Amino acid sequence: MLISGSRGQYEYIIVEKRGENKNVGFIQLNRPKALNALCDGLMKEVGYALDAFEADGEVGAIVITGSDRAFAAGADIKEMQNRTFQECYGGNFLAHWNRVSTVKKPVIAAVNGFALGGGCELAMMCDIIFAGEKAQFGQPEILLGTIPGAGGTQRLTRAVGKSLAMEMVLTGDRINAQDAKQSAFELTLAEGNRLEKRLFHATFATDDRKEGMTAFVEKRKASFQDK
């Protein structure tokens, strides 16, 4: 069981048991230089830690958090930019992220700083969100020529309502913790994840998705051609 209370067992996260009775599983995303960007290795480690905590009879609840600056600023775009439609569709890209939402024990997201793209989706997979005053939520995938691919279009609609969710997804605009609270930022199980995943995979067949992610990595403005 990979619970050691140290960084030794994991590369991208810190895993501990906390509380007076050591009955709270604690997972801290730990890629500070990348603002906790959710690379494949990090999400696999989160899955391993969740499996271990779920099997641990002493653990009654699990907390996932990041840093003061960023819960998670999104998926790792450098890792994604050269993927093809065939790779995404054939390999069911991002499917393992859903492990967070299937844990039987309560999972709490403690969010401060950026929770954008995949970071926002990760928070919404949790059962409860505690958001700090500096928390910012957003789905800016449109700015990269793609769409949310890990539940964003489904959970966000149920969390903040259709109108605000559409505004966030179609513009890439962010909301802060106060806006989220006023919009009843509560989480439900997404029913449309399968359709969303297929549409997300389909964006990897477009030139604009490749251009958007390449421009992000190269720190320049994207030149979209609507194809």
PDB file of C-alpha atoms in Angstrom:
ATOM      1  CA  MET A   1       0.000   0.000   0.000  1.00  0.00           C
ATOM      2  CA  LEU A   2       1.618   3.243  -1.163  1.00  0.00           C
ATOM      3  CA  ILE A   3       1.003   5.356   1.943  1.00  0.00           C
ATOM      4  CA  SER A   4       4.241   6.524   3.460  1.00  0.00           C
ATOM      5  CA  GLY A   5       3.713  10.045   4.788  1.00  0.00           C
ATOM      6  CA  SER A   6       6.627  11.188   2.665  1.00  0.00           C
ATOM      7  CA  ARG A   7       7.464  12.097  -0.902  1.00  0.00           C
ATOM      8  CA  GLY A   8       9.502   8.965  -1.441  1.00  0.00           C
ATOM      9  CA  GLN A   9       6.792   6.755  -2.921  1.00  0.00           C
ATOM     10  CA  TYR A  10       5.469   9.371  -5.342  1.00  0.00           C
ATOM     11  CA  GLU A  11       7.008  11.759  -7.848  1.00  0.00           C
ATOM     12  CA  TYR A  12       4.195  14.242  -8.416  1.00  0.00           C
ATOM     13  CA  ILE A  13       2.086  14.197  -5.240  1.00  0.00           C
ATOM     14  CA  ILE A  14       2.504  14.177  -1.469  1.00  0.00           C
ATOM     15  CA  VAL A  15       0.440  11.541   0.327  1.00  0.00           C
ATOM     16  CA  GLU A  16      -0.160  11.376   4.074  1.00  0.00           C
ATOM     17  CA  LYS A  17      -2.682  10.332   6.692  1.00  0.00           C
ATOM     18  CA  ARG A  18      -3.673  13.303   8.812  1.00  0.00           C
ATOM     19  CA  GLY A  19      -5.912  14.174  11.735  1.00  0.00           C
ATOM     20  CA  GLU A  20      -5.658  13.308  15.406  1.00  0.00           C
ATOM     21  CA  ASN A  21      -6.565   9.720  14.653  1.00  0.00           C
ATOM     22  CA  LYS A  22      -4.826   9.601  11.260  1.00  0.00           C
ATOM     23  CA  ASN A  23      -8.174   8.959   9.621  1.00  0.00           C
ATOM     24  CA  VAL A  24      -8.057  11.582   6.872  1.00  0.00           C
ATOM     25  CA  GLY A  25      -6.305  10.716   3.626  1.00  0.00           C
ATOM     26  CA  PHE A  26      -4.383  13.725   2.308  1.00  0.00           C
ATOM     27  CA  ILE A  27      -3.233  14.131  -1.300  1.00  0.00           C
ATOM     28  CA  GLN A  28      -1.334  17.279  -2.302  1.00  0.00           C
ATOM     29  CA  LEU A  29      -0.559  17.907  -5.965  1.00  0.00           C
ATOM     30  CA  ASN A  30       3.137  18.741  -6.088  1.00  0.00           C
ATOM     31  CA  ARG A  31       4.337  20.165  -9.406  1.00  0.00           C
ATOM     32  CA  PRO A  32       4.897  23.764  -8.262  1.00  0.00           C
ATOM     33  CA  LYS A  33       6.973  24.878 -11.269  1.00  0.00           C
ATOM     34  CA  ALA A  34       4.164  23.757 -13.586  1.00  0.00           C
ATOM     35  CA  LEU A  35       1.385  25.164 -11.353  1.00  0.00           C
ATOM     36  CA  ASN A  36       0.376  21.548 -10.665  1.00  0.00           C
ATOM     37  CA  ALA A  37      -0.405  20.850 -14.322  1.00  0.00           C
ATOM     38  CA  LEU A  38      -2.066  17.447 -14.479  1.00  0.00           C
ATOM     39  CA  CYS A  39       0.338  15.244 -16.404  1.00  0.00           C
ATOM     40  CA  ASP A  40      -0.482  11.587 -16.971  1.00  0.00           C
ATOM     41  CA  GLY A  41       1.967  10.464 -14.286  1.00  0.00           C
ATOM     42  CA  LEU A  42       0.389  12.743 -11.693  1.00  0.00           C
ATOM     43  CA  MET A  43      -3.135  11.525 -12.385  1.00  0.00           C
ATOM     44  CA  LYS A  44      -2.021   7.902 -12.251  1.00  0.00           C
ATOM     45  CA  GLU A  45      -0.402   8.563  -8.869  1.00  0.00           C
ATOM     46  CA  VAL A  46      -3.617  10.194  -7.643  1.00  0.00           C
ATOM     47  CA  GLY A  47      -5.437   7.029  -8.690  1.00  0.00           C
ATOM     48  CA  TYR A  48      -2.958   4.830  -6.804  1.00  0.00           C
ATOM     49  CA  ALA A  49      -3.315   6.964  -3.663  1.00  0.00           C
ATOM     50  CA  LEU A  50      -7.107   6.881  -3.883  1.00  0.00           C
ATOM     51  CA  ASP A  51      -7.053   3.098  -4.251  1.00  0.00           C
ATOM     52  CA  ALA A  52      -4.864   2.817  -1.150  1.00  0.00           C
ATOM     53  CA  PHE A  53      -7.025   5.155   0.927  1.00  0.00           C
ATOM     54  CA  GLU A  54     -10.202   3.406  -0.155  1.00  0.00           C
ATOM     55  CA  ALA A  55      -8.754   0.070   0.967  1.00  0.00           C
ATOM     56  CA  ASP A  56      -7.575   1.520   4.301  1.00  0.00           C
ATOM     57  CA  GLY A  57     -10.213   0.886   6.946  1.00  0.00           C
ATOM     58  CA  GLU A  58      -8.824   3.663   9.140  1.00  0.00           C
ATOM     59  CA  VAL A  59      -9.448   6.382   6.541  1.00  0.00           C
ATOM     60  CA  GLY A  60     -12.913   7.930   6.598  1.00  0.00           C
ATOM     61  CA  ALA A  61     -12.475  10.800   4.133  1.00  0.00           C
ATOM     62  CA  ILE A  62      -9.960  12.063   1.591  1.00  0.00           C
ATOM     63  CA  VAL A  63      -8.742  15.596   0.870  1.00  0.00           C
ATOM     64  CA  ILE A  64      -7.165  16.649  -2.436  1.00  0.00           C
ATOM     65  CA  THR A  65      -5.385  19.997  -2.528  1.00  0.00           C
ATOM     66  CA  GLY A  66      -2.683  21.929  -4.352  1.00  0.00           C
ATOM     67  CA  SER A  67      -0.725  25.025  -3.370  1.00  0.00           C
ATOM     68  CA  ASP A  68      -1.709  28.572  -2.417  1.00  0.00           C
ATOM     69  CA  ARG A  69      -1.019  29.678  -5.997  1.00  0.00           C
ATOM     70  CA  ALA A  70      -2.682  26.825  -7.852  1.00  0.00           C
ATOM     71  CA  PHE A  71      -4.907  23.878  -7.081  1.00  0.00           C
ATOM     72  CA  ALA A  72      -4.169  22.783 -10.655  1.00  0.00           C
ATOM     73  CA  ALA A  73      -3.800  25.174 -13.578  1.00  0.00           C
ATOM     74  CA  GLY A  74      -4.997  22.578 -16.087  1.00  0.00           C
ATOM     75  CA  ALA A  75      -3.875  19.505 -17.969  1.00  0.00           C
ATOM     76  CA  ASP A  76      -0.267  19.280 -19.123  1.00  0.00           C
ATOM     77  CA  ILE A  77      -0.509  20.897 -22.561  1.00  0.00           C
ATOM     78  CA  LYS A  78       3.057  20.013 -23.522  1.00  0.00           C
ATOM     79  CA  GLU A  79       2.144  16.374 -23.002  1.00  0.00           C
ATOM     80  CA  MET A  80      -1.040  16.684 -25.056  1.00  0.00           C
ATOM     81  CA  GLN A  81      -0.102  18.943 -27.964  1.00  0.00           C
ATOM     82  CA  ASN A  82       1.192  16.262 -30.381  1.00  0.00           C
ATOM     83  CA  ARG A  83      -1.470  13.651 -29.730  1.00  0.00           C
ATOM     84  CA  THR A  84      -3.596  12.581 -32.675  1.00  0.00           C
ATOM     85  CA  PHE A  85      -7.297  11.810 -32.900  1.00  0.00           C
ATOM     86  CA  GLN A  86      -6.501   8.130 -33.376  1.00  0.00           C
ATOM     87  CA  GLU A  87      -4.388   8.046 -30.201  1.00  0.00           C
ATOM     88  CA  CYS A  88      -7.031   9.857 -28.155  1.00  0.00           C
ATOM     89  CA  TYR A  89     -10.020   7.884 -29.401  1.00  0.00           C
ATOM     90  CA  GLY A  90      -8.335   4.483 -29.569  1.00  0.00           C
ATOM     91  CA  GLY A  91      -6.717   4.851 -26.147  1.00  0.00           C
ATOM     92  CA  ASN A  92      -9.775   6.498 -24.531  1.00  0.00           C
ATOM     93  CA  PHE A  93      -7.575   9.421 -23.498  1.00  0.00           C
ATOM     94  CA  LEU A  94      -8.239  10.786 -19.960  1.00  0.00           C
ATOM     95  CA  ALA A  95     -10.590   7.923 -19.068  1.00  0.00           C
ATOM     96  CA  HIS A  96      -8.577   7.069 -15.936  1.00  0.00           C
ATOM     97  CA  TRP A  97      -9.140  10.584 -14.555  1.00  0.00           C
ATOM     98  CA  ASN A  98     -12.670   9.516 -13.642  1.00  0.00           C
ATOM     99  CA  ARG A  99     -11.321   7.413 -10.758  1.00  0.00           C
ATOM    100  CA  VAL A 100     -11.744  10.431  -8.478  1.00  0.00           C
ATOM    101  CA  SER A 101     -15.515  10.429  -8.970  1.00  0.00           C
ATOM    102  CA  THR A 102     -15.922   6.706  -8.281  1.00  0.00           C
ATOM    103  CA  VAL A 103     -14.303   6.619  -4.828  1.00  0.00           C
ATOM    104  CA  LYS A 104     -16.848   5.427  -2.275  1.00  0.00           C
ATOM    105  CA  LYS A 105     -15.420   7.507   0.575  1.00  0.00           C
ATOM    106  CA  PRO A 106     -16.085  11.274   0.661  1.00  0.00           C
ATOM    107  CA  VAL A 107     -13.510  13.208  -1.368  1.00  0.00           C
ATOM    108  CA  ILE A 108     -13.015  16.896  -0.586  1.00  0.00           C
ATOM    109  CA  ALA A 109     -11.271  19.392  -2.864  1.00  0.00           C
ATOM    110  CA  ALA A 110      -9.495  22.155  -0.930  1.00  0.00           C
ATOM    111  CA  VAL A 111      -8.990  24.786  -3.623  1.00  0.00           C
ATOM    112  CA  ASN A 112      -6.904  27.931  -3.591  1.00  0.00           C
ATOM    113  CA  GLY A 113      -5.497  29.784  -6.572  1.00  0.00           C
ATOM    114  CA  PHE A 114      -6.079  28.487 -10.088  1.00  0.00           C
ATOM    115  CA  ALA A 115      -8.465  25.605 -10.759  1.00  0.00           C
ATOM    116  CA  LEU A 116      -8.558  25.816 -14.536  1.00  0.00           C
ATOM    117  CA  GLY A 117      -9.368  23.325 -17.274  1.00  0.00           C
ATOM    118  CA  GLY A 118      -8.502  19.884 -15.964  1.00  0.00           C
ATOM    119  CA  GLY A 119      -7.971  21.431 -12.526  1.00  0.00           C
ATOM    120  CA  CYS A 120     -11.554  22.676 -12.443  1.00  0.00           C
ATOM    121  CA  GLU A 121     -12.737  19.280 -13.667  1.00  0.00           C
ATOM    122  CA  LEU A 122     -10.707  17.523 -10.964  1.00  0.00           C
ATOM    123  CA  ALA A 123     -12.267  19.715  -8.283  1.00  0.00           C
ATOM    124  CA  MET A 124     -15.760  19.024  -9.621  1.00  0.00           C
ATOM    125  CA  MET A 125     -15.156  15.268  -9.508  1.00  0.00           C
ATOM    126  CA  CYS A 126     -14.848  15.576  -5.740  1.00  0.00           C
ATOM    127  CA  ASP A 127     -17.898  15.383  -3.487  1.00  0.00           C
ATOM    128  CA  ILE A 128     -17.312  18.722  -1.741  1.00  0.00           C
ATOM    129  CA  ILE A 129     -15.345  21.840  -2.707  1.00  0.00           C
ATOM    130  CA  PHE A 130     -13.885  24.168  -0.094  1.00  0.00           C
ATOM    131  CA  ALA A 131     -12.682  27.245  -1.998  1.00  0.00           C
ATOM    132  CA  GLY A 132     -10.305  29.846  -0.603  1.00  0.00           C
ATOM    133  CA  GLU A 133     -10.764  33.554  -1.282  1.00  0.00           C
ATOM    134  CA  LYS A 134      -8.143  33.473  -4.036  1.00  0.00           C
ATOM    135  CA  ALA A 135      -9.634  30.477  -5.839  1.00  0.00           C
ATOM    136  CA  GLN A 136     -10.421  30.930  -9.535  1.00  0.00           C
ATOM    137  CA  PHE A 137     -12.412  28.402 -11.556  1.00  0.00           C
ATOM    138  CA  GLY A 138     -12.509  28.199 -15.337  1.00  0.00           C
ATOM    139  CA  GLN A 139     -12.678  26.021 -18.457  1.00  0.00           C
ATOM    140  CA  PRO A 140     -10.375  27.857 -20.904  1.00  0.00           C
ATOM    141  CA  GLU A 141      -9.971  24.976 -23.371  1.00  0.00           C
ATOM    142  CA  ILE A 142     -11.715  27.027 -26.089  1.00  0.00           C
ATOM    143  CA  LEU A 143      -8.668  29.298 -26.113  1.00  0.00           C
ATOM    144  CA  LEU A 144      -6.581  26.280 -27.168  1.00  0.00           C
ATOM    145  CA  GLY A 145      -8.965  25.170 -29.900  1.00  0.00           C
ATOM    146  CA  THR A 146     -10.483  22.283 -27.957  1.00  0.00           C
ATOM    147  CA  ILE A 147     -13.198  21.594 -25.365  1.00  0.00           C
ATOM    148  CA  PRO A 148     -13.229  20.203 -21.814  1.00  0.00           C
ATOM    149  CA  GLY A 149     -12.587  16.465 -21.903  1.00  0.00           C
ATOM    150  CA  ALA A 150     -12.897  15.234 -18.313  1.00  0.00           C
ATOM    151  CA  GLY A 151     -16.445  16.156 -17.387  1.00  0.00           C
ATOM    152  CA  GLY A 152     -16.302  19.946 -17.610  1.00  0.00           C
ATOM    153  CA  THR A 153     -19.261  20.445 -19.955  1.00  0.00           C
ATOM    154  CA  GLN A 154     -21.431  18.120 -17.885  1.00  0.00           C
ATOM    155  CA  ARG A 155     -20.536  18.835 -14.270  1.00  0.00           C
ATOM    156  CA  LEU A 156     -20.184  22.581 -14.762  1.00  0.00           C
ATOM    157  CA  THR A 157     -23.723  22.848 -16.152  1.00  0.00           C
ATOM    158  CA  ARG A 158     -25.078  21.069 -13.090  1.00  0.00           C
ATOM    159  CA  ALA A 159     -22.881  23.146 -10.780  1.00  0.00           C
ATOM    160  CA  VAL A 160     -23.502  26.722 -11.937  1.00  0.00           C
ATOM    161  CA  GLY A 161     -26.428  26.407 -14.332  1.00  0.00           C
ATOM    162  CA  LYS A 162     -26.628  26.328 -18.128  1.00  0.00           C
ATOM    163  CA  SER A 163     -26.159  30.043 -18.784  1.00  0.00           C
ATOM    164  CA  LEU A 164     -23.001  30.612 -16.737  1.00  0.00           C
ATOM    165  CA  ALA A 165     -21.569  27.250 -17.748  1.00  0.00           C
ATOM    166  CA  MET A 166     -22.005  28.087 -21.442  1.00  0.00           C
ATOM    167  CA  GLU A 167     -20.420  31.500 -20.900  1.00  0.00           C
ATOM    168  CA  MET A 168     -17.418  29.943 -19.162  1.00  0.00           C
ATOM    169  CA  VAL A 169     -16.940  27.160 -21.729  1.00  0.00           C
ATOM    170  CA  LEU A 170     -17.511  29.350 -24.809  1.00  0.00           C
ATOM    171  CA  THR A 171     -15.379  32.307 -23.668  1.00  0.00           C
ATOM    172  CA  GLY A 172     -12.810  30.724 -21.360  1.00  0.00           C
ATOM    173  CA  ASP A 173     -13.678  33.310 -18.690  1.00  0.00           C
ATOM    174  CA  ARG A 174     -13.011  32.531 -15.029  1.00  0.00           C
ATOM    175  CA  ILE A 175     -15.125  32.952 -11.926  1.00  0.00           C
ATOM    176  CA  ASN A 176     -13.852  33.508  -8.404  1.00  0.00           C
ATOM    177  CA  ALA A 177     -14.861  31.755  -5.203  1.00  0.00           C
ATOM    178  CA  GLN A 178     -17.609  34.292  -4.432  1.00  0.00           C
ATOM    179  CA  ASP A 179     -19.121  33.942  -7.913  1.00  0.00           C
ATOM    180  CA  ALA A 180     -18.994  30.180  -7.544  1.00  0.00           C
ATOM    181  CA  LYS A 181     -20.754  30.296  -4.183  1.00  0.00           C
ATOM    182  CA  GLN A 182     -23.493  32.571  -5.508  1.00  0.00           C
ATOM    183  CA  SER A 183     -24.015  30.154  -8.380  1.00  0.00           C
ATOM    184  CA  ALA A 184     -24.484  27.187  -6.006  1.00  0.00           C
ATOM    185  CA  PHE A 185     -21.235  25.470  -6.985  1.00  0.00           C
ATOM    186  CA  GLU A 186     -22.372  21.976  -6.055  1.00  0.00           C
ATOM    187  CA  LEU A 187     -21.354  18.774  -7.740  1.00  0.00           C
ATOM    188  CA  THR A 188     -23.396  15.994  -9.288  1.00  0.00           C
ATOM    189  CA  LEU A 189     -22.517  12.900 -11.279  1.00  0.00           C
ATOM    190  CA  ALA A 190     -22.234  13.732 -14.978  1.00  0.00           C
ATOM    191  CA  GLU A 191     -24.489  11.757 -17.314  1.00  0.00           C
ATOM    192  CA  GLY A 192     -22.996  13.061 -20.536  1.00  0.00           C
ATOM    193  CA  ASN A 193     -19.337  12.224 -19.953  1.00  0.00           C
ATOM    194  CA  ARG A 194     -19.179   9.673 -22.751  1.00  0.00           C
ATOM    195  CA  LEU A 195     -20.441  12.105 -25.406  1.00  0.00           C
ATOM    196  CA  GLU A 196     -18.165  14.852 -24.112  1.00  0.00           C
ATOM    197  CA  LYS A 197     -15.155  12.537 -24.210  1.00  0.00           C
ATOM    198  CA  ARG A 198     -15.800  11.646 -27.843  1.00  0.00           C
ATOM    199  CA  LEU A 199     -16.202  15.305 -28.828  1.00  0.00           C
ATOM    200  CA  PHE A 200     -13.018  16.161 -26.927  1.00  0.00           C
ATOM    201  CA  HIS A 201     -11.133  13.394 -28.724  1.00  0.00           C
ATOM    202  CA  ALA A 202     -12.504  14.677 -32.040  1.00  0.00           C
ATOM    203  CA  THR A 203     -10.863  18.073 -31.522  1.00  0.00           C
ATOM    204  CA  PHE A 204      -7.505  16.298 -31.829  1.00  0.00           C
ATOM    205  CA  ALA A 205      -8.314  15.771 -35.507  1.00  0.00           C
ATOM    206  CA  THR A 206      -8.405  19.538 -36.122  1.00  0.00           C
ATOM    207  CA  ASP A 207      -5.559  21.837 -37.135  1.00  0.00           C
ATOM    208  CA  ASP A 208      -6.812  24.523 -34.769  1.00  0.00           C
ATOM    209  CA  ARG A 209      -6.454  22.279 -31.724  1.00  0.00           C
ATOM    210  CA  LYS A 210      -2.838  21.562 -32.688  1.00  0.00           C
ATOM    211  CA  GLU A 211      -2.185  25.258 -33.318  1.00  0.00           C
ATOM    212  CA  GLY A 212      -3.815  26.295 -30.035  1.00  0.00           C
ATOM    213  CA  MET A 213      -1.757  23.947 -27.896  1.00  0.00           C
ATOM    214  CA  THR A 214       1.453  24.642 -29.829  1.00  0.00           C
ATOM    215  CA  ALA A 215       0.960  28.395 -29.413  1.00  0.00           C
ATOM    216  CA  PHE A 216       0.394  27.903 -25.684  1.00  0.00           C
ATOM    217  CA  VAL A 217       3.614  25.928 -25.311  1.00  0.00           C
ATOM    218  CA  GLU A 218       5.530  28.446 -27.447  1.00  0.00           C
ATOM    219  CA  LYS A 219       4.020  31.371 -25.473  1.00  0.00           C
ATOM    220  CA  ARG A 220       2.540  33.148 -28.499  1.00  0.00           C
ATOM    221  CA  LYS A 221      -0.911  34.077 -29.739  1.00  0.00           C
ATOM    222  CA  ALA A 222      -2.682  31.301 -31.632  1.00  0.00           C
ATOM    223  CA  SER A 223      -3.512  31.776 -35.307  1.00  0.00           C
ATOM    224  CA  PHE A 224      -6.730  29.822 -35.767  1.00  0.00           C
ATOM    225  CA  GLN A 225      -7.959  28.947 -39.273  1.00  0.00           C
ATOM    226  CA  ASP A 226     -11.329  27.444 -38.295  1.00  0.00           C
ATOM    227  CA  LYS A 227     -10.353  23.972 -39.464  1.00  0.00           C
TER     228      LYS A 227
END
